[in-house]
Short mmCIF file of C-alpha atoms in Angstrom, two decimals:
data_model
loop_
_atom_site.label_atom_id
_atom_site.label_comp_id
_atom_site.label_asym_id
_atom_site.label_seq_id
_atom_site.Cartn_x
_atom_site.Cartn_y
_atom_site.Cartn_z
CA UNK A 158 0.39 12.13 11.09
CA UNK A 159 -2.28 10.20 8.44
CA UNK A 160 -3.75 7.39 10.75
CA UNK A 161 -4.15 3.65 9.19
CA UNK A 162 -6.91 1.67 10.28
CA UNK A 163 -6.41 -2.30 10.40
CA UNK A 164 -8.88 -4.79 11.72
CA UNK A 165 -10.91 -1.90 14.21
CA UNK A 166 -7.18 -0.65 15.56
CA UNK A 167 -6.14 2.90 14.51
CA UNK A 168 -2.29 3.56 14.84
CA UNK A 169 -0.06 6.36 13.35
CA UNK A 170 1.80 6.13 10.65
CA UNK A 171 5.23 7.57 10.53
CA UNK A 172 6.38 9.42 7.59
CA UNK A 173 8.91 7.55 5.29
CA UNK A 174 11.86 9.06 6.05
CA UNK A 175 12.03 7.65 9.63
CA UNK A 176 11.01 4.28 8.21
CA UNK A 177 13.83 1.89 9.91
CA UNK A 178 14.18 -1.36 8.11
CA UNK A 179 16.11 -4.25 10.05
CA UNK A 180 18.08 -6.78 8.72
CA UNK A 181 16.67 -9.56 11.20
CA UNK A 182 13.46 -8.82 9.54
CA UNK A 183 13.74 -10.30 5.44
CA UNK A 184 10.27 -10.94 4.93
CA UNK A 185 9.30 -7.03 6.24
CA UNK A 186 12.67 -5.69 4.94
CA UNK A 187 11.34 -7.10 1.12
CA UNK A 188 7.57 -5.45 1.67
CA UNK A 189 9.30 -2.17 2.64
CA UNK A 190 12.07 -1.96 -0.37
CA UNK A 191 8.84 -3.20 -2.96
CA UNK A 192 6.89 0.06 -1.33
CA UNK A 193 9.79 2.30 -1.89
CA UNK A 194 10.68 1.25 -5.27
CA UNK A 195 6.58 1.52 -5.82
CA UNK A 196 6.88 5.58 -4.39
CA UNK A 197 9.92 5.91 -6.18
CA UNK A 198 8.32 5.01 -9.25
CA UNK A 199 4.97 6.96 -8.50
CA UNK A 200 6.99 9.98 -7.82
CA UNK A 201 8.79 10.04 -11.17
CA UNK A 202 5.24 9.12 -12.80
CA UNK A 203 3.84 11.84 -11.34
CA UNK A 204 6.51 14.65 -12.15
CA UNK A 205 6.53 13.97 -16.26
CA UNK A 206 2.67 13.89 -16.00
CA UNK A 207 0.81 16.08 -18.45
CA UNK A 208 -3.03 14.94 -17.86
CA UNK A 209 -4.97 13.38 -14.84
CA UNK A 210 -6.54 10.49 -16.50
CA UNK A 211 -3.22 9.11 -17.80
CA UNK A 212 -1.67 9.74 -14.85
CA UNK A 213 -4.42 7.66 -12.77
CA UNK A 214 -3.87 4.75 -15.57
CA UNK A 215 -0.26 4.64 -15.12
CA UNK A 216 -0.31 4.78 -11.61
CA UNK A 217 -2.46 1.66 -11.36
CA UNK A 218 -0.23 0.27 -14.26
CA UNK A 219 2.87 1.09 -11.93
CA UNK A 220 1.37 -0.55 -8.82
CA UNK A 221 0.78 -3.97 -10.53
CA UNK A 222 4.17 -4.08 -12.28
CA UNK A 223 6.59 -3.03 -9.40
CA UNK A 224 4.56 -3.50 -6.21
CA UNK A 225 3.03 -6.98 -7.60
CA UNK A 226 -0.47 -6.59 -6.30
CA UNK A 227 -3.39 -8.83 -7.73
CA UNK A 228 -5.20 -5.79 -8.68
CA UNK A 229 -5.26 -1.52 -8.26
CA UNK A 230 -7.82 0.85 -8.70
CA UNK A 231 -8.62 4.46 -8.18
CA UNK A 232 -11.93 5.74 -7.57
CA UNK A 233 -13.80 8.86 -6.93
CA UNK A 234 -16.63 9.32 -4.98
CA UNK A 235 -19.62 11.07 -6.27
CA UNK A 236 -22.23 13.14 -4.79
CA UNK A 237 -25.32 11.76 -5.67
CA UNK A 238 -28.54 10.29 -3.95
CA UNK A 239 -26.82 6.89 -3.46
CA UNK A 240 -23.03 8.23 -2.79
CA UNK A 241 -20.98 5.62 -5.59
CA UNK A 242 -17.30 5.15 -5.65
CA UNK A 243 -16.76 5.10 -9.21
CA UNK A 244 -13.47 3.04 -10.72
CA UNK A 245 -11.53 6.09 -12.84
CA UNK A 246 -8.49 3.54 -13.69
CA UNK A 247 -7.44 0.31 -12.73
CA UNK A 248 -4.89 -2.64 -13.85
CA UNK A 249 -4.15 -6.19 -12.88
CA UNK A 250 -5.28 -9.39 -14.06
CA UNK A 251 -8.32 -9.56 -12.08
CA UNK A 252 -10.14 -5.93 -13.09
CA UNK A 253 -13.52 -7.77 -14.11
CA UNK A 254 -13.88 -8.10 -10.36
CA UNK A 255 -14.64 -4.27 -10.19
CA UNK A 256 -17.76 -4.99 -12.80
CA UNK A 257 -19.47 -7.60 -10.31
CA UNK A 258 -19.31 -5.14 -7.21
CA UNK A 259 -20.99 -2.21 -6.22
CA UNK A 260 -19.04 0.16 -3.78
CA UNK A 261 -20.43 3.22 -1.97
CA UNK A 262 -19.20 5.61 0.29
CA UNK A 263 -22.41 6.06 2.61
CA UNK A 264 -23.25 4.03 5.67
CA UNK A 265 -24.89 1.47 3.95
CA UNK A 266 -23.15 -2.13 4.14
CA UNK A 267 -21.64 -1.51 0.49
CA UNK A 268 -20.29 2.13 2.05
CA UNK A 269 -18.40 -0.28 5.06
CA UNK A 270 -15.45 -1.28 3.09
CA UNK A 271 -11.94 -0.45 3.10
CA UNK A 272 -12.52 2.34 -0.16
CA UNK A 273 -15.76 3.68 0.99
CA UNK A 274 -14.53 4.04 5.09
CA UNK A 275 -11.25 5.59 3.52
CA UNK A 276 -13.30 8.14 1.48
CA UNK A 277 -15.30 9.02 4.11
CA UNK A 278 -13.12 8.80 7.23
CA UNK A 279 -9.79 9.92 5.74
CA UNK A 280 -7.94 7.35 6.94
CA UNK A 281 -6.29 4.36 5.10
CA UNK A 282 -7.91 1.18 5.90
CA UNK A 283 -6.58 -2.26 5.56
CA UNK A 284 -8.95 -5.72 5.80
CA UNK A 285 -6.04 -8.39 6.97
CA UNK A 286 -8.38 -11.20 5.69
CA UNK A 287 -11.17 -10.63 3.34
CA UNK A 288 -12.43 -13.72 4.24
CA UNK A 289 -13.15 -13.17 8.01
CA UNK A 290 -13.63 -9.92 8.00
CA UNK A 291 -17.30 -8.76 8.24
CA UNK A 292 -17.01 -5.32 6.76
CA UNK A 293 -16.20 -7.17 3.68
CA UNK A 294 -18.84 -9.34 3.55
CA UNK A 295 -20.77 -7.33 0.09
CA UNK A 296 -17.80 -8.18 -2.15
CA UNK A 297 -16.49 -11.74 -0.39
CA UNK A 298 -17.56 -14.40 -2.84
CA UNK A 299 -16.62 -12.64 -5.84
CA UNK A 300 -13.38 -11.32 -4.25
CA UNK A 301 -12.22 -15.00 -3.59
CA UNK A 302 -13.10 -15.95 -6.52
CA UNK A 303 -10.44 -13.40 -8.06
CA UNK A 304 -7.90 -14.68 -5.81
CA UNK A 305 -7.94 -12.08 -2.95
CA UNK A 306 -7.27 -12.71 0.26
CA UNK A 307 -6.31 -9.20 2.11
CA UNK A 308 -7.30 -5.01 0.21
CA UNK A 309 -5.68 -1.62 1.74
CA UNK A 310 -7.33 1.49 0.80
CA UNK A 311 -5.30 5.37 0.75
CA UNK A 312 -7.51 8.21 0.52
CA UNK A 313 -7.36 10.66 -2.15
CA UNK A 314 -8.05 14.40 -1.52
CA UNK A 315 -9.02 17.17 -4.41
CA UNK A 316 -8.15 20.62 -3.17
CA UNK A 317 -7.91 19.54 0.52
CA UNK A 318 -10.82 17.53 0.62
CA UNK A 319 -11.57 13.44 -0.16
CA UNK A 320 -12.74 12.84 -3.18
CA UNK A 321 -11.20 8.93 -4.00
CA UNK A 322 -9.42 6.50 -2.68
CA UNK A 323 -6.80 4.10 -4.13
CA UNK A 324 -7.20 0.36 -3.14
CA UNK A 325 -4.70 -2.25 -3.33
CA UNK A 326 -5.17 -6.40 -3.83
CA UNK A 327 -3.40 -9.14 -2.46
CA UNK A 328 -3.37 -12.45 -3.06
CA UNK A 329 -2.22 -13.41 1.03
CA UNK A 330 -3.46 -12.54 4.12
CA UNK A 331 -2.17 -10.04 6.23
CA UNK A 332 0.03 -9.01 3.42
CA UNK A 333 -0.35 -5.14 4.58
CA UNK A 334 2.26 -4.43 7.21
CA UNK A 335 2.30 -0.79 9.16
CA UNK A 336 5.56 0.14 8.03
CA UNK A 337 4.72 -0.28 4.33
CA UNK A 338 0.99 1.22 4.68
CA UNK A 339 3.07 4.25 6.01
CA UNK A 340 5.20 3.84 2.64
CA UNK A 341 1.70 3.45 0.42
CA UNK A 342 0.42 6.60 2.48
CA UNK A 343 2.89 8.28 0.98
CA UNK A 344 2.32 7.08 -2.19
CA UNK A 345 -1.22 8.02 -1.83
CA UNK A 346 -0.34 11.53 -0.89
CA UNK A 347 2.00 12.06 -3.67
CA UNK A 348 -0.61 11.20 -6.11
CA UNK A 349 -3.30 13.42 -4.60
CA UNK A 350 -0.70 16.23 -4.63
CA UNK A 351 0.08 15.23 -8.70
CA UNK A 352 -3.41 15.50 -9.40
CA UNK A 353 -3.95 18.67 -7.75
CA UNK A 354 -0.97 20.44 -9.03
CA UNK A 355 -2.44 19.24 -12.85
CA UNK A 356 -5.69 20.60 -11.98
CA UNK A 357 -4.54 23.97 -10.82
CA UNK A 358 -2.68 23.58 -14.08
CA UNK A 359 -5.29 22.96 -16.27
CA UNK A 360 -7.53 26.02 -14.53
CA UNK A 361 -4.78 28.37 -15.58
CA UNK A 362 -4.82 27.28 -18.83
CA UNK A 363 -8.64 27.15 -19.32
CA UNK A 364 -8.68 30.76 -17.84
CA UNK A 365 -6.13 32.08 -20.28
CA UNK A 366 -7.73 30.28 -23.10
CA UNK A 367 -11.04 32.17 -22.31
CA UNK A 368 -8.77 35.55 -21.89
CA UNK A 369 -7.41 35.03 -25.04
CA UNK A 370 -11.03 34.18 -26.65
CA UNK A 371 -12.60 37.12 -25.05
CA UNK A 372 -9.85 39.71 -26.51
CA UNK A 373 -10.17 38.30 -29.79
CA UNK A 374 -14.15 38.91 -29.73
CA UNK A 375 -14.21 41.62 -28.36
CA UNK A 376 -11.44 42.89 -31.08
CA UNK A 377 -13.65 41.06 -34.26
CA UNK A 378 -16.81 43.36 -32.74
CA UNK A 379 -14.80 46.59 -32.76
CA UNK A 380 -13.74 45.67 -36.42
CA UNK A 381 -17.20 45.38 -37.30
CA UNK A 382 -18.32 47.87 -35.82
CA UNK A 383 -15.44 49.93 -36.99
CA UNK A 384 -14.76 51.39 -33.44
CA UNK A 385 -12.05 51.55 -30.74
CA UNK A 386 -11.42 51.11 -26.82
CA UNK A 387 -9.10 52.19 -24.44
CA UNK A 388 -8.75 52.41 -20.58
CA UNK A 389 -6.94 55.48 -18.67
CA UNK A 390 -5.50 54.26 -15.29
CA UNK A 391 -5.62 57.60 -13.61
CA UNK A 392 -2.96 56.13 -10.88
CA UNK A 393 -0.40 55.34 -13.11
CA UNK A 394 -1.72 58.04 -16.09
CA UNK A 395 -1.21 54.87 -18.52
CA UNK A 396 -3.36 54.58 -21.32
CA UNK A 397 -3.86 51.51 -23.27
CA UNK A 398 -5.37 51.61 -26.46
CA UNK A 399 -7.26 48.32 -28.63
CA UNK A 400 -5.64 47.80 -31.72
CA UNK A 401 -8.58 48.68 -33.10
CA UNK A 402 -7.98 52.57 -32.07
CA UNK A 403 -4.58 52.28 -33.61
CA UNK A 404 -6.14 51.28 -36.73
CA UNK A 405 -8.89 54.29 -36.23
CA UNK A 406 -6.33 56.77 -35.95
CA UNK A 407 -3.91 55.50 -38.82
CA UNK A 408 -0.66 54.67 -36.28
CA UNK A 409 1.11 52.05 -35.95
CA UNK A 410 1.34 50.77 -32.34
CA UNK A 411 5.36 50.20 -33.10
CA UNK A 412 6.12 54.21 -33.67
CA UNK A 413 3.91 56.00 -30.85
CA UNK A 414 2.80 55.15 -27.04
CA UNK A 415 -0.77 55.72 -26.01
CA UNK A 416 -0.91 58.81 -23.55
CA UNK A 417 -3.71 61.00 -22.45
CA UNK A 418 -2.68 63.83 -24.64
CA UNK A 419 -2.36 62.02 -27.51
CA UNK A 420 -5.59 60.78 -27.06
CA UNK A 421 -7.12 63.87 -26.37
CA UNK A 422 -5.46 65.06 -29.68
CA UNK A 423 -7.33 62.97 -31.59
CA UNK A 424 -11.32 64.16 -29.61
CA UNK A 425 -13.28 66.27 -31.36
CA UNK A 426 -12.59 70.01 -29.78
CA UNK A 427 -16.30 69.82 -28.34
CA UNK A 428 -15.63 66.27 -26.53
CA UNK A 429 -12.21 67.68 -24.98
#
């Protein structure tokens, strides 16, 4: 269970599927449908994604257009001297507030917020009322001057650790409700997994690309050089030859298969 942090109270979040809306509740029975049509939307995002970067950009793009926040942004926390949360995509009207504030993820005042405590805590965080709430008190003026009132932060993990944190705008208080923080948990856990599953991707194809790159050196050199390789696996007695050696020997790889004898066919009689 992720725990969600509101005010200085910790509770539990359940997992979406045993969210239970009633219908004596409209007001909390609108948040929650908004959050699911937000994951729902995420979700699909996050499944055609080819790259991290647009998929960061279009998840702040989908938060603004279907949840109808003030503002969304992602950012990721780096490891230097003075520990900055640095904005990696955002949307909304009101993204020139992210170039009047510094944010941090230490335990300096700037490191007290909702994204900074989520980086560093791994837990979401939600300030009911930006403009009572002391933690907030770095980024106040300029946040009311945007129109804020009430910010939820999700953290973001990178191979099973925090690295970011996704923080949400609204323009009332107390607009962040449990049962939709346990919604936009969710959310924030599908992206992490999105971004993770691309990266892995990526590695895979960076490692094959350097495979590939290494073969065809090594194969240029032997063509220079005008010489050949193989390697003998002695547990399987398979032999596998460059096409270099091929070329050395005069076959063509399509009419014969590499063996030991053949090999040792082609030694001088002294090297047998």
């Amino acid at each position: 269970m992720t725990l969600i942090r509101q005010d200085n109270d910790l509770f539990q979040r359940p997992r979406a599927k045993n969210v239970v809306v009633s219908v004596s509740r409209a007001p909390e029975s609108e948040r929650i449908n908004r959050a699911l049509r937000l994951l729902t939307a995420v979700t699909r995002a996050a499944r055609r994604a080819t790259d991290i970067a647009s998929l960061r950009v279009e998840i702040c793009d989908i938060v603004i257009g279907v949840g109808g926040y003030c503002l969304a942004w992602i950012g990721g926390a780096e490891n230097g001297p003075d520990r900055r949360v640095v904005p990696l995509a955002r949307a909304g009207k009101h993204v020139a507030y992210l170039d009047r504030v510094v944010v941090t993820w230490d335990e300096a005042p700037t490191g007290q917020g909702p994204v900074g405590t989520a980086i560093r805590t791994g837990e979401a965080v939600v300030i009911r009322d930006i403009a009572a709430d002391p933690r907030f008190a770095p980024w106040r003026a300029p946040a009311l001057d945007h129109g804020f009132r009430s910010v939820a932060a999700f953290p973001l993990s990178l191979d099973g650790q925090v690295r970011g944190a996704m923080a949400l705008y609204a323009a009332s208080t107390d607009a962040f409700h449990p049962e939709e923080c346990s919604l936009l948990a969710d959310l924030a856990d599908e992206v992490s997994f999105a971004v993770n599953a691309l990266r892995a991707a990526s590695s895979r194809q960076e490692a094959e690309t350097a495979l590939r790159r290494s073969e065809a050196s090594l194969a240029r050199a032997q063509r220079i050089a005008n010489v050949g390789s193989w390697e003998w696996d002695l547990r399987s007695n398979k032999v596998v030859w460059s096409d270099q050696t091929f070329n050395l020997f005069g076959l063509d790889p399509a009419d014969v298969e590499p063996s030991p004898e053949l090999l040792l066919n082609f030694a001088h009689p002294e090297d047998r």
